Structure formats: C-alpha cells, structure tokens
Coordinates of C-alpha atoms in Angstrom, one line a residue:
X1 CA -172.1 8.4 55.5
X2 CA -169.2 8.1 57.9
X3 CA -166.3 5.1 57.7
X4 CA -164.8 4.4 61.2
X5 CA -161.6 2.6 61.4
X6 CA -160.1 0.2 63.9
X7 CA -155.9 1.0 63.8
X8 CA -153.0 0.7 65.7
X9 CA -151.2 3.8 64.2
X10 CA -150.4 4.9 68.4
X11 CA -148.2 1.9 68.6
X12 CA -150.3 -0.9 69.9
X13 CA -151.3 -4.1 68.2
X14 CA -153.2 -5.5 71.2
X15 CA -155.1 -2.2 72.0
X16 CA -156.5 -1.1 68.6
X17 CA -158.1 3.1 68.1
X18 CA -160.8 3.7 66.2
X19 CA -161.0 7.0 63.4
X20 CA -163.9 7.7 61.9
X21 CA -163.5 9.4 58.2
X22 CA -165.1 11.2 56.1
X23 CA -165.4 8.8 52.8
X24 CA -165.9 11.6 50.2
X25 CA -163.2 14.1 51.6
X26 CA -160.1 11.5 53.5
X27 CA -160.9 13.9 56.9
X28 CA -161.4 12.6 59.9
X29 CA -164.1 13.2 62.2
X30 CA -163.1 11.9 65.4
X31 CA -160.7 9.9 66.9
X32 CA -160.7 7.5 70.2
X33 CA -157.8 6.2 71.7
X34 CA -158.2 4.2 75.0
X35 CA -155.0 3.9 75.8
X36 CA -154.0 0.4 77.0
X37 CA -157.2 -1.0 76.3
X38 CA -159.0 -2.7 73.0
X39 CA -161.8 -0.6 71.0
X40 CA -163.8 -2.3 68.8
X41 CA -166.1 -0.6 66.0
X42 CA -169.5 -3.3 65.4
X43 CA -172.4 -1.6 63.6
X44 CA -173.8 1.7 62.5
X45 CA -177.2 2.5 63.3
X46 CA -179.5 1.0 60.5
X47 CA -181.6 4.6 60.2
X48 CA -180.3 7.3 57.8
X49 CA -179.4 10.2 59.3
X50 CA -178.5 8.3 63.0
X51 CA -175.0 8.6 63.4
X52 CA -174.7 6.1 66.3
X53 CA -172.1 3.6 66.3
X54 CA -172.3 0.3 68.8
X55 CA -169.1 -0.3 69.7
X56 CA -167.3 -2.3 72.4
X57 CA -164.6 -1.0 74.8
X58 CA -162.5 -2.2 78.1
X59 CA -163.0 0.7 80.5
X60 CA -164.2 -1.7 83.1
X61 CA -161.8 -4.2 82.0
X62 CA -164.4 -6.7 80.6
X63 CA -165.3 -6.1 77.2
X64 CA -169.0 -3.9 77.1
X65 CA -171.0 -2.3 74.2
X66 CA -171.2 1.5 74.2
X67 CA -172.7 3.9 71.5
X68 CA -171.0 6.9 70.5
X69 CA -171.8 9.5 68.1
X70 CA -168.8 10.4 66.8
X71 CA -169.9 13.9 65.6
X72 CA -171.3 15.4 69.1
X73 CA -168.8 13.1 71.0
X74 CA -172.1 11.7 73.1
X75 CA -171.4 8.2 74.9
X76 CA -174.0 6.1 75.9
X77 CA -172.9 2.6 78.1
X78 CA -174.9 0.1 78.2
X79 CA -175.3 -2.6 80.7
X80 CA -176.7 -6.0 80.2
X81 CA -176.2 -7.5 83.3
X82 CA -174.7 -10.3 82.3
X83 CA -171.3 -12.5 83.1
X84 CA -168.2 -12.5 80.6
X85 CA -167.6 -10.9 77.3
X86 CA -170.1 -8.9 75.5
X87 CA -170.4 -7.4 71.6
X88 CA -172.6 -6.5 69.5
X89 CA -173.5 -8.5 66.2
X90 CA -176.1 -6.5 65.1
X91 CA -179.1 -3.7 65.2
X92 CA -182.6 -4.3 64.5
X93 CA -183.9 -2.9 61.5
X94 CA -185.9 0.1 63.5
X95 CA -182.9 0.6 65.4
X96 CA -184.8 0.0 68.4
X97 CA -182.6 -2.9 70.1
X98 CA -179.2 -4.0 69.6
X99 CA -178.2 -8.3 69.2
X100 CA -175.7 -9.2 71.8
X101 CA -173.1 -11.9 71.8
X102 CA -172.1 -12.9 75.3
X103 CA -169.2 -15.2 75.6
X104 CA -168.5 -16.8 78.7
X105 CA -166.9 -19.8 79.5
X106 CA -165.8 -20.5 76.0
X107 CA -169.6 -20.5 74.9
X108 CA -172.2 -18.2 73.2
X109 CA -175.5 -16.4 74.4
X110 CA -177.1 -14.4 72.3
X111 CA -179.4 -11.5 73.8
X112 CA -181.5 -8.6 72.3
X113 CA -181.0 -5.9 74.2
X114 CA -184.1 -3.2 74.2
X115 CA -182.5 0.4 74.2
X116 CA -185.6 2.4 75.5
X117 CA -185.5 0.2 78.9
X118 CA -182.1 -1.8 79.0
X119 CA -185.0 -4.9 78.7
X120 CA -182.7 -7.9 78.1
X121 CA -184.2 -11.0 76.5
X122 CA -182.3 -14.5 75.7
X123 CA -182.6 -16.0 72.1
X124 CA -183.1 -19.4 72.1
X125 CA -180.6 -21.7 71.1
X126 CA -178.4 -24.6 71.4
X127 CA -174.8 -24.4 73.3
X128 CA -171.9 -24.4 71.8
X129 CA -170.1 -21.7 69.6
X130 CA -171.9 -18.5 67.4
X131 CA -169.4 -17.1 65.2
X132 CA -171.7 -14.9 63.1
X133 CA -174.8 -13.9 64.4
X134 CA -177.7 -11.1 62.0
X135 CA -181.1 -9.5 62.1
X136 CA -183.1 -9.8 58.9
X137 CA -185.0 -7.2 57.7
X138 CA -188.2 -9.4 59.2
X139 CA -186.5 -8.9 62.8
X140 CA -185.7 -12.7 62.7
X141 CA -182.1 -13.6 63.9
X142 CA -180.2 -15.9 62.1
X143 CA -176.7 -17.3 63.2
X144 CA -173.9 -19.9 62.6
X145 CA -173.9 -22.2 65.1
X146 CA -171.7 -25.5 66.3
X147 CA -170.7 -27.4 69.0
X148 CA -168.2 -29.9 69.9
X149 CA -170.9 -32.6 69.3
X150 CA -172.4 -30.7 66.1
X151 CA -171.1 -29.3 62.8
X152 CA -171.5 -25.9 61.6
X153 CA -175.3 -25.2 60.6
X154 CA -177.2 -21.9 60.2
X155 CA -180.1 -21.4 61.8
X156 CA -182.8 -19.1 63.3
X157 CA -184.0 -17.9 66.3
X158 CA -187.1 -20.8 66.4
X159 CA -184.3 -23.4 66.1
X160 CA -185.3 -24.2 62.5
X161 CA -182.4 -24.9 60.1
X162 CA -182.9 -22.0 57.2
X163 CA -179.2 -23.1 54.8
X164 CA -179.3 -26.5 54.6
X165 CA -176.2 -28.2 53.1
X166 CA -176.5 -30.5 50.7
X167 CA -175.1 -34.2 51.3
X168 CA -173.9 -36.6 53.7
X169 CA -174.2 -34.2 56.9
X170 CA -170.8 -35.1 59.5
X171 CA -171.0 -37.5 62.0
X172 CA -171.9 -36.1 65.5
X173 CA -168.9 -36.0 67.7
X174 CA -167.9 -36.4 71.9
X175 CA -169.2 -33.5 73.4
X176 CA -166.8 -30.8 75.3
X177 CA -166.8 -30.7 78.8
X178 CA -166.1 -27.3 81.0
X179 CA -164.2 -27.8 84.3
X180 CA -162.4 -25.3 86.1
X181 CA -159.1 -25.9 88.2
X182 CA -157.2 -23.1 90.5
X183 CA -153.7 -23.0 89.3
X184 CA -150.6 -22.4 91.8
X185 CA -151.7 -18.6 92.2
X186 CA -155.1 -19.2 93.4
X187 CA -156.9 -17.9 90.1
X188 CA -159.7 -20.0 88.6
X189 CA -158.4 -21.2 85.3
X190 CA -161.6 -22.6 82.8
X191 CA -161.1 -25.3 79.8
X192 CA -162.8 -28.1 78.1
X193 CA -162.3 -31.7 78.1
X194 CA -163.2 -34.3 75.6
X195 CA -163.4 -38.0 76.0
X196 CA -163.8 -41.4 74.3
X197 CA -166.7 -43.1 75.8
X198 CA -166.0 -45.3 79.1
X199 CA -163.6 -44.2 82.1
X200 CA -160.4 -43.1 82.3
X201 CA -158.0 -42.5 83.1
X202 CA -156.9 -41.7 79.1
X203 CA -153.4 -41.2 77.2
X204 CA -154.0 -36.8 77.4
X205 CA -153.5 -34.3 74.8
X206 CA -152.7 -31.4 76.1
X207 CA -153.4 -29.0 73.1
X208 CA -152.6 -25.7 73.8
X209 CA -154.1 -22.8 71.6
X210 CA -152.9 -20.6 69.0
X211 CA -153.5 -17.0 69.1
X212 CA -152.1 -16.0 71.7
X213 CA -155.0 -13.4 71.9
X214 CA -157.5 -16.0 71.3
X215 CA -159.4 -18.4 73.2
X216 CA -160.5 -22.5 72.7
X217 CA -164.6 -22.3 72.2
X218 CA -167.0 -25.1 72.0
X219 CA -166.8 -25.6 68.6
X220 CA -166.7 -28.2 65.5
X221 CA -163.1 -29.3 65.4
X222 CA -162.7 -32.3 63.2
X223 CA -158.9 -32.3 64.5
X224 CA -159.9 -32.7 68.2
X225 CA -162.7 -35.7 67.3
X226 CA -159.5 -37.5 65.6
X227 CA -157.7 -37.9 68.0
X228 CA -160.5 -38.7 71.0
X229 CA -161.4 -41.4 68.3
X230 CA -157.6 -42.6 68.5
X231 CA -158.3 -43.2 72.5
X232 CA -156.7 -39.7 73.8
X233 CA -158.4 -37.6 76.2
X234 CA -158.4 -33.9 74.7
X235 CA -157.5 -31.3 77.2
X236 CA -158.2 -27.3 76.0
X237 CA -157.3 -24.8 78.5
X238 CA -158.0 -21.0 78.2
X239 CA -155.1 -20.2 80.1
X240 CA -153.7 -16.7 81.5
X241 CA -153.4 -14.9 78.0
X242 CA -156.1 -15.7 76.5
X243 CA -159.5 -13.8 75.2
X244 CA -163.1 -14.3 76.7
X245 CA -162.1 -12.9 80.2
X246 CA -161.4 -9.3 80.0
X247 CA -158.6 -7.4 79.5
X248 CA -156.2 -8.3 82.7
X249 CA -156.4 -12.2 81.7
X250 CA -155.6 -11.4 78.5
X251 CA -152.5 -9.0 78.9
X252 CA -150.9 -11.3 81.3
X253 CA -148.6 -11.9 78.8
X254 CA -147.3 -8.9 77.9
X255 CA -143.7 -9.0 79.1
X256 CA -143.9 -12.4 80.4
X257 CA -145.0 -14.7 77.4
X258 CA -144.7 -18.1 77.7
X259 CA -145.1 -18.1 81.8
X260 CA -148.3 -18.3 82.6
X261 CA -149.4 -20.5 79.7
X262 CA -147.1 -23.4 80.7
X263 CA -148.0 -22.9 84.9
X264 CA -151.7 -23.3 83.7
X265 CA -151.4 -26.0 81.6
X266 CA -149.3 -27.7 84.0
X267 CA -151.8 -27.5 86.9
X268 CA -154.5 -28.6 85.0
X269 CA -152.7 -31.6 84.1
X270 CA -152.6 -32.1 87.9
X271 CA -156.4 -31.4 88.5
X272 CA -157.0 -33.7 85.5
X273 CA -154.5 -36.5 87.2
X274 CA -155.9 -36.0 90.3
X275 CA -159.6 -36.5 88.6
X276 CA -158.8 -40.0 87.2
X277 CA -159.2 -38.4 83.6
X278 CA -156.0 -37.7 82.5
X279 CA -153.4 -40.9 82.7
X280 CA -149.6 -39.1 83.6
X281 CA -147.3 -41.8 81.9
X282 CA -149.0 -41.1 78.3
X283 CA -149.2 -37.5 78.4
X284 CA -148.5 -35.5 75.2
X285 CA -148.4 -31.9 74.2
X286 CA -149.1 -30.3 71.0
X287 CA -150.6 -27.3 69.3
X288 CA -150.6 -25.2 65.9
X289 CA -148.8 -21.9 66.3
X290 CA -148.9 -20.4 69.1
X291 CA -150.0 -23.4 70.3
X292 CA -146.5 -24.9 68.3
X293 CA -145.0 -22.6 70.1
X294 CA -145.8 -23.4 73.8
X295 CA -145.4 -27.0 72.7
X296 CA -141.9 -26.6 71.8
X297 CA -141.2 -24.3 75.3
X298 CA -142.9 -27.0 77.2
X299 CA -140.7 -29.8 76.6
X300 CA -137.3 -28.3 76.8
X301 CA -138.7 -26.2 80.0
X302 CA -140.4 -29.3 81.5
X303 CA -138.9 -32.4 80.2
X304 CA -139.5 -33.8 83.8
X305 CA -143.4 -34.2 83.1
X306 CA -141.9 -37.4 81.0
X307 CA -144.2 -36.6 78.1
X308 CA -144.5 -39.1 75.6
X309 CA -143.7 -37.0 72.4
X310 CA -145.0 -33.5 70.9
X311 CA -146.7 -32.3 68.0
X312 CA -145.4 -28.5 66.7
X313 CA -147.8 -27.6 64.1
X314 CA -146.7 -24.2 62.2
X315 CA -144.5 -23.1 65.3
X316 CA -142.2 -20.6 66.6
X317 CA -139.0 -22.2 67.3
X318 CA -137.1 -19.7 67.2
X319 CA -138.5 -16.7 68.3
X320 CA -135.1 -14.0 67.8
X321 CA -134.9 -15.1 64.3
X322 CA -138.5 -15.6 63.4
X323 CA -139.0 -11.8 63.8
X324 CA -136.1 -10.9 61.8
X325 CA -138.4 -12.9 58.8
X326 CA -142.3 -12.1 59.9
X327 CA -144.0 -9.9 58.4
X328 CA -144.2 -5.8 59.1
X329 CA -147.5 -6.2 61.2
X330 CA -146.8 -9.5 63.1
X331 CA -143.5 -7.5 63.8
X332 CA -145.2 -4.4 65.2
X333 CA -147.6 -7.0 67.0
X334 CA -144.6 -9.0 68.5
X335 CA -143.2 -5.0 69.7
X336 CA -147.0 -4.8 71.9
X337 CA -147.1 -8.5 73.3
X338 CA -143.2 -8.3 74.2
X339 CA -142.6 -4.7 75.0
X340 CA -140.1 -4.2 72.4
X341 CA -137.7 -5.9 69.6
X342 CA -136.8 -9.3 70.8
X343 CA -133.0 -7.5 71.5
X344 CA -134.8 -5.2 73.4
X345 CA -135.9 -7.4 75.6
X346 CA -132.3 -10.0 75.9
X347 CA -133.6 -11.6 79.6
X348 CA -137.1 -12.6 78.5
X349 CA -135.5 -14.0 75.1
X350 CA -132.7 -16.2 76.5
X351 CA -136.0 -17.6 78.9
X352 CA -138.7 -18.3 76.9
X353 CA -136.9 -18.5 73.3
X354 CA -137.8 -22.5 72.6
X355 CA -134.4 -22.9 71.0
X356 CA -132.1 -22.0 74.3
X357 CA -134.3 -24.9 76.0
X358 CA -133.8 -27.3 72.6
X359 CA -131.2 -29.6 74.2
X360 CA -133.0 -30.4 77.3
X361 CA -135.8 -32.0 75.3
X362 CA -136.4 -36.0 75.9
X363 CA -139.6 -36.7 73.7
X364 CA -139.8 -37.2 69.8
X365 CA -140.8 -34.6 68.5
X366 CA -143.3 -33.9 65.1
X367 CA -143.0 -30.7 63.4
X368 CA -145.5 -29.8 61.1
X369 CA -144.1 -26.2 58.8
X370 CA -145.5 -24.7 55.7
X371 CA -142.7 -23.5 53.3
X372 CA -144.5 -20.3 52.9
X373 CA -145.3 -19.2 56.4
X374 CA -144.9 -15.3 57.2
X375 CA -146.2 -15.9 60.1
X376 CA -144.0 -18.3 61.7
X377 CA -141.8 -18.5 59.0
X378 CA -139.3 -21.9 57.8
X379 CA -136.2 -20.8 58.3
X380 CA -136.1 -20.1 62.2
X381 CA -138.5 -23.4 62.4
X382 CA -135.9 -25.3 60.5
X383 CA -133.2 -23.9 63.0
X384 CA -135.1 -25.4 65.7
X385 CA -135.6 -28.8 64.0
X386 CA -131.5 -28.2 63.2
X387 CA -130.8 -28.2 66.7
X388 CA -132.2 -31.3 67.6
X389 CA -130.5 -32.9 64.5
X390 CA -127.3 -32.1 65.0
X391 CA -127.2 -34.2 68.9
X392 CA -129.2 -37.0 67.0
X393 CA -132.7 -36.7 69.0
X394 CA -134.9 -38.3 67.6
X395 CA -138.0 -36.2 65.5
X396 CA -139.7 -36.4 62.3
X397 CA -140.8 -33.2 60.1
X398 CA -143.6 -32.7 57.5
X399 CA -143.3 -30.2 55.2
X400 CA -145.9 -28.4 53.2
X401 CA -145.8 -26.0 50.5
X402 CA -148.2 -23.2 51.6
X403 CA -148.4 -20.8 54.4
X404 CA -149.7 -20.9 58.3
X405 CA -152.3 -24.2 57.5
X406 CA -153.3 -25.4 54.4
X407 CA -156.3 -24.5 53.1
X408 CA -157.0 -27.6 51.2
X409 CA -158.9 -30.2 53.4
X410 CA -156.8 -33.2 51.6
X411 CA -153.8 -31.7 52.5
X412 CA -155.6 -31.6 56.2
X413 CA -156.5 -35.0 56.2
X414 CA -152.9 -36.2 54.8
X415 CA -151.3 -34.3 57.9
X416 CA -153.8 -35.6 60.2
X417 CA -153.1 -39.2 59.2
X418 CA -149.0 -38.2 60.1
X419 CA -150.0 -37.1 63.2
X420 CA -152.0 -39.8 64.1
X421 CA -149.4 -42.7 62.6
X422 CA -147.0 -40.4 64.7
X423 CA -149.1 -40.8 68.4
X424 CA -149.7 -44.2 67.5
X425 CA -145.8 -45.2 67.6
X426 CA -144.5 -43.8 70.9
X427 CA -147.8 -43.7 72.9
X428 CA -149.2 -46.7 74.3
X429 CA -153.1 -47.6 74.2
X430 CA -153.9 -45.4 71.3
X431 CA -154.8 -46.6 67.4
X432 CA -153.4 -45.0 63.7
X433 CA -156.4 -44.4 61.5
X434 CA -157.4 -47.5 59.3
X435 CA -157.6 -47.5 55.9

C-alpha cells in the first residue's frame, strides 16, 4: 500500500503538494506540486492492487476531481458538468463510480459519478449542508446532513434517518436565505440571510466569517438562531476571500487582507438597506476570529456606518504582535496569505493592522478571548482592548480559560447569554434571553 501526503514543505500554506510514500521503506514515490494552486488527496481506489487516487486540483481554477496513479504518472480529469466546487467523498465498493460533493452557493449536492461513461446521477436529499458524506459496502450512501432550519442528523440516500439520537431532538430553526448583491466592482457577491418572522426592516448582524479560507454554509448554528430569536436579522456574506468559488475568489486576499472583506460587507449592507431587510440605525458587526478580526477593522476603518456596538469573539487585534506569539504553522500560514513577515510587508500592516485604526472607533465594543489561544493569542488581543482603555471608550471583555472557543457547550451558552445581555443594552428593539 502507498500513503500520499498533503504538505506545504515548498512554502505555501494556501496551496498544499501532495507526496506519496512508500509506508514500509520512508521513500517517496511521486510528488505533485501545482504551484500556486491547492491539491487535495480524497480516496484510494477501494480494489487491491488499483493504485488510483481521486484527488481534487485548481488547474481550471474551480476545484475538479482528477485520478492519478502516482506510479505510471497517468492523469485522468473528470468532468461532471456541474456549477461550483467539486470533491470527492468516496468510491463505490467495486470501484466503478466515484461520490461527489458539489458545493455551490454555500449548499451541498451530492452526485455519483459513473466512470465507464461520465453518467452523472443526483442523490436525493434535503438542502442544506453535508459535511461527511460514505458508501457502505451495500452501495448505500450515508451522510451528515443539516440546515439552518434542521439539526445535524445522519441519514441515507432514501431519506430515512439510520443514527438516531437519543432525547429531546432541537427545536427547528428560521431558515437561511441566499441573495446575491453586486458589490462596487461589479462582481456578484452570494450570502445568506436569516429572519425573525414578520417584516422588516430588522436591527442587522452583520457576522462576518472566520477562516479566512473558509466559507458560511447552510448549516445548524445554534449561535445564529439566538440572536434572530433576540429580533436581529442575521446577515452571512461569502465575501471575496472566501472558499466555495474557486481559486481567484479565494486568493483575493493575498496581499490585500482585510480590503475586500469590508467593501463586500459594506455593499451588502446597502442591498440589504435598500431591500427593507436590514434597518441602518441598529446595525452591528461581529464575528469569531477571523471574523473578530474584520470586526475590529470595520469599526475603526468605518466608524461612519454609525454601528451600534461590536462583538470580537477570539480576534486578531493586533496583527504585528499576534504573529510574534502564534504558533510555527499559523506563522508560515500568515507568510502565504500576506506575502511575507508582517515587517515585510510595513504598508499593508500600518493599513489593515486593527490597532492603528483603534482610536477612531465610536461603538462599544465586546471582546470575547480565551487565555490560551495560539491562534489569536491574549496578549496582542489584550493590547487591542489596552488601547481603547487607556482614552476611556467604553467596552466590556470576557475572558475564558481555554484556547480558540471552548469546547464545553456550558461555557457556550454562558458566553452567548454575555453577548446577548450585551446587544440587548446599546441596541434598540432587541430582547436579553429570559431566565
């Protein structure tokens, strides 16, 4: 049997190579390096003695499955014809067909895909999210599925629930709605909105997403229901930078971050205005890491939106000394996504560094910082929170005592309810959960 390996050993977080090994000697067998662009490694062929591997590349700038036998260096693209991201999640037992994940629009399709005739036929299922997605050995397909309306279940490919949990299921929640907007440049930007019941126009979250490389999905998100229960209107924008449309949207941001997250979520404020959903005079903006960090960016770089307050959840305040304290890999990551050390790159620091905006910031501002965090780690948060201290703005911060989240869902629910009582005192309209 072979190992492949996905690495960045060439010097690029973003675009990973694969190697493929030799397990019982260390040697290597083949290496592919697609320089500027992602490779990913999915699934060896389930037959002994096939040495195909599905694998998904960005040669045509949209993520497509390919096989390639690393041995004889034989490549095989394959098409399916269809819009948006594709990968593979799986073979068939026979190794006759391949399972295909399409992702388009910040929703899931899953396909098989016949390799003898490039036939290409839909699985049935509901909308929404598939984050895990097998064949059995029967040749039924079983997958994790939710929605913005539906918690997590698994089911199979006649719709029948085959892991039930045990106890109270969750309460259904508002449904996410796709819109699309053009933003100042003319490119068509995708999100989701979610709504109390009734019309708006509603107070608006805009909640920008972590990652970057990463994307906001139709998905279960207890969070989100929280606060559309409070009265907001939940705005989720895959801006430029994000995943799920190829690899130019995503490596906008390379050299430039910060830019074209804060024009797009801007301008879909505007379409949202403009729409009667989104009510201007209780705007608020706030996110979890990434997401912190935009949030922090966006109110000292566009204190003239007259937001109500922020939420910084695990974020990158500031960004110079936060990767003097990261760890090695989020370092070498930082190096691909900025084009060098943050002193290597002085002009696009003193821009888009949160902390050189700090004292232009007018809204109150929660911060939300584990202790423990190597990813956006406490001390360069705290420096941040310092800052707007020391002229007396006003802000409130929660501290917790493990890394980048929680992983406890009472600790969740504790910060939730601070976030909420937060909202509730500086934005008009809305309601603090009840005991």
């Amino acid at each position: 049997g072979l190992l492949c390996l996905q690495h960045a050993e060439h010097g690029d977080e973003i675009h990973e190579a694969l190697r493929v090994i030799d397990p019982r000697t260390g040697a290597t067998v083949a290496e592919l390096v697609d320089e500027g662009k992602q490779l990913q490694s999915c699934a060896w062929s389930p037959i002994v003695g096939d040495r195909r591997l599905a694998v998904v590349h960005e040669r045509r700038r949209i993520p497509r499955p390919a096989l390639w036998d690393p041995v004889t260096g034989e490549w095989i693209d394959l098409d399916p014809g269809v819009d948006g991201e594709v990968s593979v999640a799986d073979w068939w037992p026979d190794a006759s067909a391949l399972l295909l994940s399409q992702l388009h629009d910040g929703r899931h399709r899953l396909h098989r895909f016949d390799l003898a005739d490039g036939r290409l036929t839909a699985i049935e299922h509901p909308e929404g999210q598939i984050e895990w997605a097998q064949v059995r050995p029967d040749g039924a397909v079983w997958y994790r599925h939710s929605s913005g309306a539906s918690p997590q279940r698994i089911l199979d490919d006649t719709g029948r629930e085959v892991l039930p949990l045990r106890g109270e299921p969750a309460p259904a929640g508002r449904p996410y709605r796709s819109f699309r907007f053009d933003n100042r440049h003319g490119d068509s930007v995708q999100g989701f909105t979610v709504t109390p019941e009734g019309d708006g126009p509603w107070p608006v979250l805009m909640r920008p997403h972590g990652g970057p490389t990463w994307l906001d999905e139709d998905r279960w998100n207890p969070e989100v229901q929280s606060y559309v229960d409070g009265g907001f209107a939940v705005v989720a924008v895959n801006y430029r930078g994000s995943t799920g449309r190829g690899s130019e949207w995503r490596d906008a941001l390379i050299g430039n971050i910060g830019g074209p997250e804060l024009e797009d979520l801007n301008d879909a404020l505007d379409h949202l205005v403009a729409a009667g959903i989104a009510d201007p005079d209780r705007a608020v903006v706030g996110g979890w890491s990434w997401g912190g960090y935009l949030t922090l960016l966006m109110l000292g770089k566009h204190p003239d939106r007259g937001w109500r307050c922020g939420i910084a959840g695990i974020p990158v305040g500031d960004y110079e000394l936060s990767y003097e304290d990261m760890s090695p890999l989020l370092q070498a990551y930082d190096r691909a996504l900025l084009g060098g050390r943050p002193d290597e790159v002085p002009e696009l620091m003193a821009d888009r560094n949160p902390i050189h905006s700090a004292d232009a910031v007018e809204a109150p501002v929660l911060f939300l910082i584990g202790e423990h965090d190597s990813r956006c780690p406490l001390r360069q948060a705290m420096a941040y929170v310092d800052r707007l201290a020391a002229r007396g703005h006003p802000h409130a911060v929660y501290l917790f005592s493990t890394g980048h989240g929680s992983l406890d869902i009472e600790e969740d629910i504790r910060q939730q309810r601070t976030i909420l009582e937060f909202l509730s005192g500086h934005v008009p309209g809305v309601g603090a959960p009840q005991d």
